[in-house]
Amino acid sequence: MIVERIWAANSLRNFHYLIACAETGEALIVDPLNAAQCLGAARAKGLEIRQVLNTHEHRDHTDGNAGVVAATGARVLAHAGGASVIGGVDRGLARGDVIRIGRTVELEVLDTPGHTRSHVCLLAHGDTPALFCGDTLFNAGAGNCHNGGDPGLLYETFVNQLARLPDATRVYPGHEYMARNLAFTLDREPGNREAAVALEAAMTQMPEEARVTTMGEEKRVNAFLRLQHPEVIAKLREKFPEIGEKPDARTVFVKLRELRNSW
Ligand SMILES: [Zn+2]
Ligand SMILES: [Zn+2]
């Protein structure tokens, strides 16, 4: 499986991804925003875009659809529940569906509501599993729930699906927010040495060169995956005394998300 990350160089800090079959050069583009840029990247690598996938319905993940389709005739895939908002969707997706790219790539569709109610992540199995997670999971962070989302649903997605993936799973999010998110983790958990080292590295890194993390690392530096950690809970109680001494994981997650909204 070939994965090409494309940095959109915009203020929202989007990433697009080309996922391709190494044998046939057929490719799927994830969340095209700037169509010309996506088409140029595929051309430069000798890849032929045959499918477009939108992780969810927000415009910064779909605005490039029309341009890519006009140039390539690609089929558009998206969550069945978001298809009418996106428009022009050829294949509505549900949990457990399989997306094939060329002869060698198979991606499993995960139904991952929370950032919006109709959000999919793609999971590539194999020796180096990979997760294309849109605005659900970010490096060291979690998507917001401002535009059609629900933090309780996002919590369910995190604990029941994402946290259960193998530690070796490579994480490919829809935006580059690594430094800001690590700073949030450190504000919750000042004793997190690994997050401090990662933040130092992220501060001096160009976004297009951002490191690809794994789920194993996310479990160590992402506050939204550290809901039982005593320091996380103690610091959260300073802001929200009402959560008590032994809040359940769902309460911790929802309060972390609330705090991050204004942080
Ligand atoms: Zn979004
Ligand atoms: Zn987004």
PDB file of N, CA, C and O and ligand atoms in Angstrom, residues 12 14 31 55-56 58-61 115 134-135 138 174-175 177, ligand 2:
ATOM      1  N   LEU A  12      -6.573  26.217   7.907  1.00  0.00           N
ATOM      2  CA  LEU A  12      -7.181  25.115   8.673  1.00  0.00           C
ATOM      3  C   LEU A  12      -6.234  23.926   8.818  1.00  0.00           C
ATOM      4  O   LEU A  12      -6.539  22.983   9.531  1.00  0.00           O
ATOM      5  N   ASN A  14      -5.213  21.465   6.714  1.00  0.00           N
ATOM      6  CA  ASN A  14      -5.718  20.157   6.268  1.00  0.00           C
ATOM      7  C   ASN A  14      -4.605  19.279   5.696  1.00  0.00           C
ATOM      8  O   ASN A  14      -3.662  19.767   5.094  1.00  0.00           O
ATOM      9  N   ASP A  31     -10.487  13.019   1.345  1.00  0.00           N
ATOM     10  CA  ASP A  31     -10.801  14.391   1.745  1.00  0.00           C
ATOM     11  C   ASP A  31     -10.142  15.470   0.888  1.00  0.00           C
ATOM     12  O   ASP A  31      -9.430  16.347   1.401  1.00  0.00           O
ATOM     13  N   THR A  55     -14.303  11.598   4.585  1.00  0.00           N
ATOM     14  CA  THR A  55     -14.522  11.032   5.918  1.00  0.00           C
ATOM     15  C   THR A  55     -15.795  11.574   6.543  1.00  0.00           C
ATOM     16  O   THR A  55     -16.432  10.907   7.348  1.00  0.00           O
ATOM     17  N   HIS A  56     -16.150  12.824   6.189  1.00  0.00           N
ATOM     18  CA  HIS A  56     -17.393  13.413   6.693  1.00  0.00           C
ATOM     19  C   HIS A  56     -17.767  14.598   5.828  1.00  0.00           C
ATOM     20  O   HIS A  56     -17.074  14.925   4.861  1.00  0.00           O
ATOM     21  N   HIS A  58     -18.059  17.939   6.187  1.00  0.00           N
ATOM     22  CA  HIS A  58     -17.599  19.330   6.266  1.00  0.00           C
ATOM     23  C   HIS A  58     -16.885  19.754   4.979  1.00  0.00           C
ATOM     24  O   HIS A  58     -16.152  18.971   4.386  1.00  0.00           O
ATOM     25  N   ARG A  59     -17.099  21.017   4.638  1.00  0.00           N
ATOM     26  CA  ARG A  59     -16.643  21.513   3.340  1.00  0.00           C
ATOM     27  C   ARG A  59     -15.129  21.420   3.154  1.00  0.00           C
ATOM     28  O   ARG A  59     -14.650  21.221   2.040  1.00  0.00           O
ATOM     29  N   ASP A  60     -14.380  21.542   4.264  1.00  0.00           N
ATOM     30  CA  ASP A  60     -12.921  21.477   4.100  1.00  0.00           C
ATOM     31  C   ASP A  60     -12.445  20.047   3.814  1.00  0.00           C
ATOM     32  O   ASP A  60     -11.259  19.813   3.632  1.00  0.00           O
ATOM     33  N   HIS A  61     -13.395  19.114   3.744  1.00  0.00           N
ATOM     34  CA  HIS A  61     -13.062  17.729   3.398  1.00  0.00           C
ATOM     35  C   HIS A  61     -13.725  17.283   2.097  1.00  0.00           C
ATOM     36  O   HIS A  61     -13.533  16.150   1.665  1.00  0.00           O
ATOM     37  N   HIS A 115     -17.476  13.656  15.901  1.00  0.00           N
ATOM     38  CA  HIS A 115     -17.163  14.972  15.314  1.00  0.00           C
ATOM     39  C   HIS A 115     -18.359  15.450  14.500  1.00  0.00           C
ATOM     40  O   HIS A 115     -18.768  16.598  14.583  1.00  0.00           O
ATOM     41  N   GLY A 134      -9.740  11.250   9.606  1.00  0.00           N
ATOM     42  CA  GLY A 134     -10.471  12.500   9.395  1.00  0.00           C
ATOM     43  C   GLY A 134     -10.368  13.414  10.599  1.00  0.00           C
ATOM     44  O   GLY A 134      -9.273  13.687  11.099  1.00  0.00           O
ATOM     45  N   ASP A 135     -11.517  13.873  11.099  1.00  0.00           N
ATOM     46  CA  ASP A 135     -11.540  14.799  12.239  1.00  0.00           C
ATOM     47  C   ASP A 135     -11.996  14.098  13.522  1.00  0.00           C
ATOM     48  O   ASP A 135     -12.551  14.737  14.420  1.00  0.00           O
ATOM     49  N   PHE A 138      -7.008  13.234  16.290  1.00  0.00           N
ATOM     50  CA  PHE A 138      -5.864  13.988  15.773  1.00  0.00           C
ATOM     51  C   PHE A 138      -4.616  13.529  16.518  1.00  0.00           C
ATOM     52  O   PHE A 138      -4.706  12.865  17.551  1.00  0.00           O
ATOM     53  N   GLY A 174      -6.945  14.197   9.635  1.00  0.00           N
ATOM     54  CA  GLY A 174      -7.348  15.162   8.620  1.00  0.00           C
ATOM     55  C   GLY A 174      -6.740  16.544   8.766  1.00  0.00           C
ATOM     56  O   GLY A 174      -6.868  17.374   7.852  1.00  0.00           O
ATOM     57  N   HIS A 175      -6.115  16.819   9.895  1.00  0.00           N
ATOM     58  CA  HIS A 175      -5.486  18.135  10.116  1.00  0.00           C
ATOM     59  C   HIS A 175      -4.186  17.968  10.885  1.00  0.00           C
ATOM     60  O   HIS A 175      -4.003  16.988  11.614  1.00  0.00           O
ATOM     61  N   TYR A 177      -2.418  19.375  13.894  1.00  0.00           N
ATOM     62  CA  TYR A 177      -2.564  20.183  15.114  1.00  0.00           C
ATOM     63  C   TYR A 177      -1.634  19.671  16.212  1.00  0.00           C
ATOM     64  O   TYR A 177      -1.915  19.862  17.395  1.00  0.00           O
TER      65      TYR A 177
HETATM   66 ZN    ZN B   2     -11.728  19.281   9.129  1.00  0.00          ZN
END
